[in-house]
Short mmCIF file of C-alpha atoms in Angstrom, two decimals:
data_model
loop_
_atom_site.label_atom_id
_atom_site.label_comp_id
_atom_site.label_asym_id
_atom_site.label_seq_id
_atom_site.Cartn_x
_atom_site.Cartn_y
_atom_site.Cartn_z
CA MET A 9 86.34 318.61 29.02
CA MET A 10 84.93 315.49 26.89
CA LEU A 11 85.89 313.54 29.97
CA ALA A 12 83.29 315.11 32.13
CA LEU A 13 80.65 314.83 29.34
CA GLU A 14 81.44 311.21 29.24
CA LEU A 15 80.85 310.87 32.90
CA LEU A 16 77.79 313.08 32.87
CA GLY A 17 76.14 311.28 30.22
CA GLY A 18 76.72 307.89 31.71
CA ILE A 19 75.55 309.10 35.09
CA GLY A 20 72.24 310.16 32.86
CA LEU A 21 71.71 307.17 31.13
CA PHE A 22 72.16 304.97 34.43
CA LEU A 23 69.64 306.98 36.51
CA LEU A 24 67.43 307.18 33.42
CA GLY A 25 67.71 303.53 33.08
CA MET A 26 66.99 302.94 36.99
CA SER A 27 63.55 304.82 36.70
CA MET A 28 62.34 302.98 33.67
CA LEU A 29 63.33 299.72 35.14
CA THR A 30 61.66 300.47 38.49
CA GLU A 31 58.50 301.89 36.93
CA GLY A 32 58.21 299.08 34.39
CA LEU A 33 58.67 296.56 36.68
CA LYS A 34 56.11 298.29 39.00
CA LEU A 35 53.48 298.35 36.03
CA ALA A 36 54.49 294.68 35.21
CA ALA A 37 53.92 293.36 38.65
CA GLY A 38 50.36 294.93 38.95
CA ASP A 39 48.79 294.72 42.45
CA GLY A 40 51.52 292.32 43.29
CA LEU A 41 53.33 294.99 45.51
CA ARG A 42 49.88 295.81 47.12
CA ALA A 43 49.26 292.22 47.85
CA ILE A 44 52.36 291.19 49.12
CA LEU A 45 52.65 294.17 51.43
CA ARG A 46 48.96 293.59 52.67
CA ASN A 47 49.54 289.56 53.50
CA TRP A 48 53.19 289.15 54.07
CA THR A 49 53.77 292.00 56.92
CA ARG A 50 51.98 290.22 59.86
CA THR A 51 55.58 289.71 61.73
CA PRO A 52 58.69 291.39 61.75
CA ALA A 53 60.39 288.63 59.99
CA ARG A 54 57.72 288.24 57.24
CA GLY A 55 57.69 292.15 57.22
CA LEU A 56 61.84 292.09 56.55
CA ILE A 57 61.84 289.37 53.98
CA SER A 58 58.98 291.06 51.88
CA GLY A 59 60.46 294.28 52.03
CA ALA A 60 63.95 292.69 50.99
CA LEU A 61 62.28 290.92 48.17
CA LEU A 62 60.24 293.50 46.55
CA THR A 63 62.99 296.04 46.70
CA GLY A 64 65.21 293.61 45.03
CA LEU A 65 62.38 292.92 42.30
CA VAL A 66 61.47 296.57 41.63
CA GLN A 67 65.12 297.87 42.12
CA SER A 68 63.71 300.73 44.20
CA SER A 69 63.44 301.18 48.14
CA SER A 70 61.75 304.44 47.39
CA ALA A 71 58.58 302.47 45.65
CA VAL A 72 58.43 300.38 48.63
CA THR A 73 58.55 302.98 51.04
CA VAL A 74 56.05 305.16 49.27
CA ALA A 75 53.52 301.77 49.15
CA THR A 76 54.11 301.09 52.89
CA ILE A 77 53.38 304.85 53.53
CA GLY A 78 50.35 304.43 51.71
CA PHE A 79 49.05 301.23 53.55
CA VAL A 80 49.85 303.13 56.99
CA ASN A 81 47.98 306.36 55.98
CA ALA A 82 45.29 303.70 55.04
CA GLY A 83 45.24 301.98 58.29
CA LEU A 84 45.99 298.61 56.76
CA LEU A 85 49.59 298.37 57.89
CA THR A 86 50.83 299.24 61.25
CA LEU A 87 54.03 301.47 62.06
CA ARG A 88 55.20 298.50 63.81
CA HIS A 89 55.32 296.10 61.03
CA ALA A 90 55.96 298.73 58.31
CA VAL A 91 59.14 299.73 60.01
CA TRP A 92 60.44 296.09 59.23
CA VAL A 93 59.45 296.54 55.55
CA ILE A 94 61.63 299.61 55.47
CA PHE A 95 64.36 297.53 57.17
CA GLY A 96 64.14 294.85 54.63
CA GLY A 97 63.81 297.39 51.80
CA ASN A 98 67.38 298.51 52.71
CA ILE A 99 68.93 294.79 52.61
CA GLY A 100 66.83 294.66 48.98
CA THR A 101 68.22 297.69 47.70
CA THR A 102 71.69 295.82 47.72
CA MET A 103 70.75 293.93 44.45
CA THR A 104 71.90 296.98 42.40
CA ALA A 105 75.57 296.60 43.92
CA TRP A 106 75.44 292.63 42.76
CA LEU A 107 74.12 293.31 39.49
CA VAL A 108 76.84 296.01 38.58
CA ALA A 109 79.60 293.92 40.26
CA LEU A 110 78.40 290.32 38.63
CA VAL A 111 77.07 291.82 35.22
CA GLY A 112 78.00 295.33 34.50
CA LEU A 113 81.69 294.98 35.09
CA LYS A 114 82.06 291.33 34.14
CA LEU A 115 80.48 291.38 30.80
CA ASP A 116 80.57 293.72 27.41
CA ILE A 117 77.33 294.53 28.32
CA GLY A 118 77.35 297.82 26.01
CA ALA A 119 77.50 295.25 23.06
CA PHE A 120 74.10 293.82 24.06
CA ALA A 121 72.60 297.12 25.56
CA LEU A 122 71.32 298.58 22.30
CA PRO A 123 69.38 295.56 21.16
CA ILE A 124 67.91 295.17 24.46
CA ILE A 125 66.76 298.84 24.49
CA GLY A 126 65.44 298.50 21.07
CA PHE A 127 63.10 295.32 21.86
CA GLY A 128 62.20 296.68 25.13
CA VAL A 129 61.04 299.94 23.22
CA LEU A 130 58.98 297.86 20.72
CA ALA A 131 57.10 295.89 23.33
CA GLN A 132 56.31 298.92 25.20
CA MET A 133 55.08 300.47 21.96
CA LEU A 134 53.03 297.32 20.90
CA GLY A 135 51.45 296.72 24.61
CA THR A 136 49.77 299.98 25.11
CA LYS A 137 46.84 298.74 25.74
CA ARG A 138 48.17 295.67 27.86
CA PRO A 139 49.69 297.30 31.14
CA ARG A 140 51.79 294.20 31.87
CA VAL A 141 53.27 293.93 28.38
CA SER A 142 53.96 297.23 28.15
CA GLY A 143 55.74 297.48 31.90
CA THR A 144 57.92 294.65 30.82
CA GLY A 145 58.95 296.38 27.97
CA GLN A 146 59.73 299.49 29.67
CA ALA A 147 61.91 297.57 32.29
CA LEU A 148 63.37 295.80 29.57
CA ALA A 149 64.58 298.98 27.78
CA GLY A 150 65.54 300.40 31.17
CA PHE A 151 67.53 297.50 31.85
CA GLY A 152 69.44 298.11 28.57
CA LEU A 153 70.17 301.72 29.63
CA PHE A 154 71.14 300.89 33.07
CA PHE A 155 74.06 298.61 31.59
CA LEU A 156 74.79 301.06 28.71
CA GLY A 157 75.37 304.04 31.17
CA ILE A 158 77.68 301.70 33.50
CA SER A 159 79.56 300.93 30.43
CA ILE A 160 80.02 304.58 29.71
CA LEU A 161 81.06 305.12 33.36
CA LYS A 162 83.84 302.34 33.28
CA GLY A 163 85.40 303.77 30.32
CA ALA A 164 85.53 307.12 31.92
CA PHE A 165 86.99 305.78 35.14
CA GLU A 166 89.76 303.84 33.16
CA THR A 167 90.65 307.04 31.56
CA LEU A 168 90.84 308.66 35.33
CA LEU A 169 92.85 305.86 36.35
CA PRO A 170 96.26 307.29 36.03
CA TRP A 171 95.31 310.30 37.92
CA PHE A 172 93.98 308.13 40.76
CA GLU A 173 97.27 306.44 41.02
CA THR A 174 99.19 309.52 41.54
CA LEU A 175 96.92 310.73 44.68
CA ASP A 176 98.27 307.73 46.92
CA LEU A 177 94.97 307.62 48.74
CA SER A 178 95.87 304.87 50.68
CA GLN A 179 98.34 307.06 52.63
CA ALA A 180 95.79 309.59 53.75
CA GLY A 181 95.03 308.52 57.21
CA PHE A 182 91.59 308.81 58.85
CA PHE A 183 90.66 311.92 56.98
CA ALA A 184 90.45 310.29 53.66
CA PRO A 185 87.76 307.70 54.74
CA PHE A 186 85.70 310.70 56.45
CA ALA A 187 85.91 312.53 53.32
CA PHE A 188 84.82 309.49 51.25
CA LEU A 189 81.87 309.21 53.73
CA VAL A 190 80.93 312.57 53.09
CA PHE A 191 81.64 312.31 49.14
CA GLY A 192 79.11 308.96 49.24
CA MET A 193 76.53 311.14 51.24
CA VAL A 194 76.59 314.11 48.79
CA LEU A 195 76.59 311.88 45.54
CA ALA A 196 73.53 309.83 46.91
CA ALA A 197 71.66 313.10 47.82
CA LEU A 198 72.46 314.72 44.41
CA ALA A 199 71.15 311.43 42.70
CA GLN A 200 68.34 310.93 44.94
CA SER A 201 69.35 307.24 44.85
CA SER A 202 71.66 305.07 46.90
CA SER A 203 72.11 302.79 44.08
CA ALA A 204 73.24 305.16 41.57
CA ALA A 205 76.04 306.42 44.17
CA ILE A 206 76.96 302.96 44.93
CA ALA A 207 77.34 301.89 41.03
CA ILE A 208 79.34 304.73 40.54
CA ILE A 209 81.62 303.94 43.20
CA LEU A 210 81.95 300.47 42.11
CA THR A 211 82.80 301.25 38.82
CA ALA A 212 85.27 303.81 39.88
CA THR A 213 87.05 300.73 41.83
CA ALA A 214 87.09 298.50 38.63
CA GLY A 215 90.56 299.59 37.56
CA GLY A 216 92.18 299.16 40.89
CA GLY A 217 92.78 303.06 41.24
CA LEU A 218 90.37 303.85 44.42
CA PRO A 219 91.69 301.87 47.31
CA LEU A 220 88.86 299.17 49.11
CA GLU A 221 88.71 300.90 52.43
CA LEU A 222 87.75 304.41 50.99
CA ALA A 223 85.33 302.89 48.51
CA ALA A 224 83.63 301.00 51.27
CA ALA A 225 83.50 304.48 53.36
CA GLY A 226 81.92 306.14 50.07
CA ILE A 227 79.18 303.26 50.38
CA ILE A 228 78.21 304.02 53.78
CA GLY A 229 78.04 307.65 53.05
CA ALA A 230 75.74 306.74 49.84
CA ASN A 231 73.45 304.85 52.27
CA ILE A 232 73.17 307.71 54.72
CA GLY A 233 72.75 310.20 52.02
CA THR A 234 69.70 308.34 50.66
CA THR A 235 67.91 309.62 53.61
CA SER A 236 67.57 312.98 51.85
CA THR A 237 64.93 311.17 49.60
CA ALA A 238 62.59 310.49 52.69
CA ILE A 239 63.46 313.70 54.15
CA PHE A 240 61.90 315.43 50.80
CA ALA A 241 59.36 312.72 50.79
CA SER A 242 58.06 313.62 53.94
CA ALA A 243 58.02 317.32 53.68
CA GLY A 244 54.01 318.16 53.94
CA ALA A 245 52.88 314.35 54.31
CA THR A 246 50.59 313.31 56.95
CA PRO A 247 52.33 312.40 60.39
CA ALA A 248 52.00 308.76 59.72
CA ALA A 249 54.14 309.21 56.56
CA LYS A 250 56.76 311.08 58.64
CA ARG A 251 57.18 308.61 61.22
CA VAL A 252 57.65 305.85 58.29
CA ALA A 253 60.34 308.10 56.62
CA LEU A 254 61.86 308.79 59.99
CA SER A 255 62.30 305.38 60.74
CA HIS A 256 64.29 304.68 57.35
CA ILE A 257 66.42 308.00 58.43
CA VAL A 258 67.21 306.65 62.04
CA PHE A 259 67.76 303.14 60.41
CA ASN A 260 70.29 304.54 57.83
CA ILE A 261 72.18 306.83 60.12
CA TYR A 262 72.42 303.93 63.01
CA SER A 263 73.64 301.74 60.80
CA GLY A 264 76.17 303.69 59.01
CA VAL A 265 77.48 305.32 62.03
CA ALA A 266 78.28 301.54 63.31
CA ALA A 267 79.65 300.43 60.07
CA PHE A 268 82.21 303.29 59.69
CA LEU A 269 83.30 302.94 63.27
CA LEU A 270 83.74 299.31 62.64
CA LEU A 271 85.08 300.33 58.71
CA TYR A 272 88.20 297.92 58.50
CA PRO A 273 87.11 294.88 60.41
CA LEU A 274 83.76 294.93 57.96
CA VAL A 275 86.37 295.31 55.05
CA ALA A 276 88.53 292.19 55.88
CA ALA A 277 85.03 290.26 56.92
CA SER A 278 84.21 291.16 53.09
CA HIS A 279 87.52 289.48 51.93
CA TRP A 280 87.05 286.47 54.06
CA LEU A 281 83.36 286.05 52.79
CA ALA A 282 84.35 286.63 49.14
CA ASP A 283 87.11 283.65 50.08
CA LEU A 284 84.41 281.61 51.20
CA LEU A 285 82.25 282.08 48.30
CA LEU A 286 85.17 280.96 46.34
CA VAL A 287 85.20 284.52 44.72
CA ASP A 288 88.57 286.26 44.03
CA SER A 289 88.92 288.62 47.06
CA LYS A 290 90.82 290.78 44.76
CA ASP A 291 87.73 291.29 42.53
CA GLU A 292 87.38 294.77 44.59
CA PRO A 293 83.77 295.56 42.91
CA LEU A 294 81.97 292.06 44.27
CA THR A 295 84.05 292.58 47.37
CA LEU A 296 82.33 295.75 47.87
CA ALA A 297 78.89 294.33 46.86
CA ILE A 298 79.36 291.94 49.68
CA PHE A 299 80.44 294.76 52.03
CA ASN A 300 77.21 296.74 51.07
CA THR A 301 75.09 293.64 51.99
CA LEU A 302 76.91 293.27 54.98
CA LEU A 303 76.51 296.77 56.15
CA ASN A 304 72.67 296.43 55.84
CA VAL A 305 72.32 293.09 57.52
CA LEU A 306 74.67 294.32 60.36
CA GLY A 307 72.20 297.10 60.68
CA VAL A 308 69.16 295.10 60.95
CA VAL A 309 70.85 292.79 63.44
CA LEU A 310 71.99 295.91 65.61
CA ILE A 311 68.52 297.62 65.54
CA TRP A 312 66.80 294.30 66.14
CA PRO A 313 66.86 294.37 70.07
CA PHE A 314 65.62 298.24 69.97
CA ALA A 315 62.91 297.96 67.25
CA GLY A 316 60.20 298.08 69.83
CA ARG A 317 61.46 301.15 71.60
CA LEU A 318 62.13 302.71 68.37
CA VAL A 319 58.59 301.97 67.20
CA ASP A 320 57.35 303.58 70.63
CA TRP A 321 59.64 306.51 69.89
CA LEU A 322 58.34 307.11 66.72
CA GLN A 323 54.63 306.85 67.69
CA HIS A 324 54.99 310.17 69.82
CA ARG A 325 56.54 312.08 66.95
CA TYR A 326 54.42 314.34 64.97
CA VAL A 327 51.40 313.34 66.60
CA ALA A 328 48.38 315.39 65.20
CA PRO A 329 45.66 316.34 67.30
CA GLU A 330 43.27 313.54 66.02
CA GLU A 331 45.91 310.93 66.67
CA SER A 332 45.93 312.19 70.64
CA ILE A 333 42.09 311.93 70.66
CA GLY A 334 42.16 308.32 68.68
CA ARG A 335 44.66 307.04 71.12
CA PRO A 336 43.13 305.47 74.25
CA ALA A 337 43.73 306.85 77.59
CA HIS A 338 42.38 303.93 80.00
CA LEU A 339 43.68 300.94 77.99
CA ASP A 340 46.86 298.74 77.97
CA PRO A 341 47.47 295.55 76.82
CA THR A 342 48.58 294.27 79.90
CA LEU A 343 44.96 294.99 81.17
CA ALA A 344 43.74 291.93 79.13
CA ALA A 345 45.43 289.60 81.97
CA VAL A 346 42.97 290.95 84.29
CA PRO A 347 39.50 290.66 82.55
CA ALA A 348 37.98 292.92 85.93
CA LEU A 349 40.26 295.70 85.39
CA ALA A 350 39.85 295.40 81.25
CA LEU A 351 36.16 295.98 81.88
CA ARG A 352 36.96 298.77 83.77
CA GLY A 353 38.99 300.43 81.50
CA LEU A 354 36.76 299.79 78.46
CA VAL A 355 33.95 301.61 80.24
CA LEU A 356 36.16 304.59 81.08
CA GLU A 357 37.38 304.65 77.63
CA ILE A 358 33.63 304.50 76.09
CA GLN A 359 32.61 307.35 78.46
CA ARG A 360 35.64 309.18 77.20
CA MET A 361 34.82 308.63 73.61
CA MET A 362 31.43 309.51 74.41
CA THR A 363 32.28 312.89 76.31
CA LEU A 364 34.31 313.82 73.04
CA ALA A 365 31.52 312.60 70.32
CA PHE A 366 28.70 314.44 72.13
CA ALA A 367 30.65 317.80 72.73
CA SER A 368 31.76 318.04 69.06
CA THR A 369 27.77 317.07 68.06
CA GLU A 370 26.90 320.05 70.38
CA ALA A 371 28.92 322.41 68.96
CA ARG A 372 27.76 321.52 65.58
CA LEU A 373 24.22 321.68 66.66
CA SER A 374 24.36 324.82 69.15
CA PRO A 375 22.78 328.16 67.57
CA ALA A 376 25.79 330.33 68.55
CA THR A 377 27.74 328.32 65.94
CA LYS A 378 27.24 330.48 62.80
CA LYS A 379 29.95 329.14 60.94
CA PRO A 380 30.57 325.60 59.32
CA PHE A 381 31.91 323.42 62.40
CA ASN A 382 35.56 322.02 62.12
CA GLY A 383 35.46 318.51 62.23
CA ASN A 384 38.98 317.42 62.04
CA GLY A 385 38.45 315.66 65.55
CA ASP A 386 35.56 313.10 63.93
CA ALA A 387 38.50 311.29 62.63
CA GLY A 388 40.20 310.86 66.01
CA ILE A 389 36.64 309.90 67.78
CA LEU A 390 36.35 307.16 64.95
CA ALA A 391 39.87 305.97 65.29
CA LEU A 392 39.29 305.63 68.97
CA GLY A 393 36.35 303.35 68.55
CA GLN A 394 38.21 301.22 66.27
CA SER A 395 41.05 301.02 69.06
CA ILE A 396 38.19 300.18 71.73
CA ARG A 397 37.28 297.32 69.54
CA ASP A 398 40.52 296.14 68.68
CA PHE A 399 41.04 295.91 72.72
CA ILE A 400 37.81 293.93 72.49
CA ALA A 401 38.64 291.68 70.02
CA ASP A 402 42.14 290.74 71.86
CA LEU A 403 40.49 290.26 75.31
CA SER A 404 37.58 287.86 73.81
CA ARG A 405 40.64 285.52 72.70
CA GLN A 406 40.87 284.28 76.53
CA PRO A 407 38.28 282.44 78.81
CA LEU A 408 36.37 285.69 80.35
CA PRO A 409 33.86 285.63 83.50
CA SER A 410 30.25 285.59 82.93
CA ASP A 411 29.98 289.51 83.88
CA VAL A 412 32.42 290.60 81.41
CA VAL A 413 30.96 288.58 78.48
CA THR A 414 27.73 290.12 79.38
CA ALA A 415 29.09 293.39 79.06
CA LEU A 416 30.79 293.29 75.96
CA PRO A 417 27.78 293.12 73.40
CA ASP A 418 26.59 296.17 75.11
CA LEU A 419 29.54 298.10 74.97
CA ILE A 420 30.14 297.12 71.52
CA ARG A 421 26.74 298.77 70.65
CA SER A 422 27.39 301.58 72.73
CA ILE A 423 30.42 302.22 70.54
CA HIS A 424 28.15 301.91 67.50
CA HIS A 425 25.44 304.41 68.73
CA VAL A 426 28.27 306.99 69.49
CA GLU A 427 29.70 307.02 65.85
CA GLU A 428 26.24 307.45 64.54
CA THR A 429 25.86 310.62 66.45
CA VAL A 430 29.29 311.83 64.89
CA ALA A 431 28.23 310.75 61.29
CA GLU A 432 24.85 312.43 61.70
CA GLY A 433 26.06 315.49 63.05
CA ALA A 434 28.67 315.73 60.32
CA ALA A 435 26.16 315.20 57.93
CA ILE A 436 24.00 318.04 59.52
CA SER A 437 26.69 320.80 59.42
CA GLU A 438 28.36 319.50 56.10
CA GLY A 439 25.88 318.48 54.20
CA ALA A 440 23.37 320.64 52.05
CA GLN A 441 22.07 323.30 53.74
CA PRO A 442 18.22 324.25 53.81
CA PRO A 443 17.09 327.58 53.75
CA GLU A 444 17.57 329.35 57.30
CA ALA A 445 14.16 330.53 57.45
CA LEU A 446 12.84 327.08 57.45
CA THR A 447 15.06 325.88 59.93
CA SER A 448 14.34 328.49 62.44
CA GLY A 449 11.21 329.18 64.85
CA PRO A 450 9.77 327.81 68.08
CA ALA A 451 9.36 324.31 66.74
CA TRP A 452 13.07 323.97 65.92
CA ASP A 453 14.54 325.78 69.06
CA ARG A 454 12.41 322.86 70.78
CA LEU A 455 13.83 320.14 68.56
CA ARG A 456 17.20 321.34 69.25
CA ALA A 457 16.76 322.03 72.86
CA GLY A 458 15.30 318.25 72.92
CA VAL A 459 18.42 317.24 71.03
CA LEU A 460 20.90 318.94 73.22
CA ALA A 461 19.31 317.52 76.67
CA THR A 462 19.84 313.99 75.24
CA LEU A 463 24.00 314.84 74.92
CA GLU A 464 23.62 315.70 78.71
CA THR A 465 22.18 312.89 80.52
CA THR A 466 22.07 313.01 84.22
CA ALA A 467 20.51 309.76 85.34
CA GLY A 468 22.86 307.45 87.31
CA ASP A 469 21.37 304.07 87.31
CA PRO A 470 19.38 302.03 84.53
CA ASP A 471 15.66 302.69 86.27
CA ALA A 472 16.31 306.44 86.50
CA PHE A 473 17.92 306.62 83.14
CA LYS A 474 14.51 304.48 81.58
CA THR A 475 12.74 307.42 82.94
CA GLU A 476 14.65 310.07 81.41
CA PHE A 477 15.08 308.20 78.10
CA ASP A 478 11.30 307.91 77.31
CA THR A 479 10.91 311.52 78.44
CA GLU A 480 13.71 313.24 76.53
CA MET A 481 12.88 311.09 73.27
CA ASP A 482 9.10 311.79 73.53
CA GLU A 483 9.85 315.50 73.52
CA VAL A 484 12.37 315.30 70.56
CA ASP A 485 9.42 312.99 68.86
CA GLU A 486 6.98 315.70 69.51
CA ALA A 487 9.17 318.46 68.14
CA TYR A 488 9.96 316.57 65.05
CA GLU A 489 6.43 315.55 64.18
CA GLY A 490 5.45 319.39 64.60
CA ILE A 491 8.18 320.43 62.22
CA LYS A 492 7.30 317.74 59.57
CA LYS A 493 3.53 318.40 59.60
CA ASN A 494 4.38 322.33 59.09
CA LEU A 495 6.71 321.67 56.20
CA LEU A 496 4.66 319.11 54.55
CA ALA A 497 1.45 321.78 54.93
CA SER A 498 3.69 324.71 53.68
CA ALA A 499 4.96 322.80 50.58
CA ALA A 500 1.39 321.36 49.34
CA ALA A 501 -0.07 325.03 50.00
CA GLY A 502 2.75 326.16 47.69
CA ARG A 503 4.53 328.60 50.33
CA ILE A 504 7.96 326.85 50.04
CA SER A 505 9.25 324.58 47.15
CA VAL A 506 9.35 320.54 47.41
CA ASP A 507 13.23 320.72 47.23
CA ALA A 508 13.49 323.33 50.15
CA MET A 509 11.08 321.36 52.05
CA GLU A 510 12.72 317.85 51.86
CA ALA A 511 16.08 319.68 52.69
CA ALA A 512 14.82 321.19 55.78
CA LEU A 513 12.72 317.84 56.65
CA LEU A 514 16.08 315.52 56.24
CA ARG A 515 17.81 318.05 59.01
CA ALA A 516 14.96 317.26 61.13
CA ARG A 517 15.03 313.99 60.47
CA ARG A 518 19.04 313.83 61.16
CA MET A 519 18.51 316.01 64.53
CA ARG A 520 16.13 313.10 65.57
CA ARG A 521 18.62 310.45 64.79
CA VAL A 522 21.12 312.31 66.84
CA ALA A 523 19.01 312.21 69.78
CA GLU A 524 18.04 308.45 69.19
CA ALA A 525 21.84 307.32 68.90
CA ALA A 526 22.89 309.45 71.79
CA LEU A 527 20.11 307.78 74.09
CA LYS A 528 20.84 304.47 72.90
CA ALA A 529 24.61 304.89 73.58
CA GLU A 530 23.90 306.01 76.99
CA ARG A 531 21.23 303.36 77.84
CA ARG A 532 23.87 300.49 76.55
CA LEU A 533 26.83 301.87 78.98
CA CYS A 534 24.60 303.40 81.84
CA PRO A 535 24.39 299.76 83.51
CA TRP A 536 28.01 299.10 83.49
CA ALA A 537 28.93 302.69 84.47
CA PRO A 538 29.24 301.42 88.21
CA VAL A 539 32.46 299.35 87.11
CA ALA A 540 34.34 302.47 86.75
CA SER A 541 34.14 303.15 90.53
CA GLY A 542 34.46 299.75 91.42
CA ARG A 543 31.12 298.24 91.56
CA VAL A 544 29.71 295.77 88.69
CA GLU A 545 26.59 295.66 87.53
CA THR A 546 25.38 292.40 85.67
CA ALA A 547 21.84 293.02 84.59
CA PRO A 548 21.69 293.80 80.98
CA PRO A 549 19.64 296.73 79.76
CA GLU A 550 16.04 296.00 78.25
CA GLU A 551 15.63 296.40 74.31
CA THR A 552 14.07 299.45 73.24
#
């Protein structure tokens, strides 16, 4: 009974120490984690290295994963870059095994743990108004608790050594490694930390009672079992977060299965590396630390050739409707090599964006819409606009024909005006609502009809469009001026409050802005619309 309590207490101290160490280091680092993730993930190699270094620093792959997910959600980090941070995090998390093998099981750290904890708590208390000092103190206290737990676990497993020796596990055949694989998975899932599970396994091997191959199988299981954290973290999360978590799961399972199939060669390679590093290969915890690192490095090497396909596969998982809208349907990186085709694809994509945006705005302004419009598609339309801009930026890095150079400014302005219609439409339906009596009547019907007409342009060439532009905009301006005059007169006569008048006038002004932005978007795109059917018109539109 006492042995079970000792094991439970050691595990508890170890997990508490790990938690305090991680949180303290994150607090002490300030914005360092954010800055490194923003600036050091632009290539696969840099993402891999930054993920490994950050995880080794904060002693938590979960912290790095959560930060990475946050950057993906914010659009500051693409999934293609984020997966390499995740892969690097798996390498960085092996630092815990090295700490246990080199320090926790070599020195009588338990004798120094209590003073370390005391100094850490004191620094944390004195630095309450200085986050970095407080974080450093918390990390120091966690460091002491971490090794105090290791010391207690080491003593408990030494008591269990005679029992291990009676089991003769080395003669158990294939089922013993498989059983320890499952044991490692369960242990990591329960502890929600592969580092904790691996530390327990390393401590159990320190007395020599656990065969190295079985301990190695347990380490593989711990690496697979830690994916449960990603599964729990992604429950109810955004699609981007789920894809990042899925990359973590795929990597750990892929590398774990490969390592288990190569279990005995990898153990032999760990012995060889231990001898090469002038380390006693009979030092089983240290050999297992090498094995753990080798396991994760092997996973990166094996997945590297397939990383691009993995990212493409992940992009099609958990796709939200907004993301389907936001993905270009007519643009492809290969088009950039042929500027004429790229221009055609850009025109088609902007036409698609315009159709989506105008349909959304029309639904908001339609008198048949009695309930608030669900604008969830706005994010997708705006994302599509950014994707088109990104394509234009990539296209502009090469020499371009004169017609394409002439077209690009108009296309960029067209995107901007389309986004204006979305923003103004959202403001109309989601902003403060004026009294219904002030937004109804013949004048408002005329304004609404004029705005809706601008969302359905029929002209096919620039000359015809100019006539339509002037006619439709004049109709909207006349209706707007009539509403403005009536509202001001009613407020001056005291028939309506000034606040109600201003709210109604703001709605009319926004409806006019929708019409103006829609017509400008169409005017900018109209000269280049023939490109979509194979005929290029190079005359730029006149300013209005």
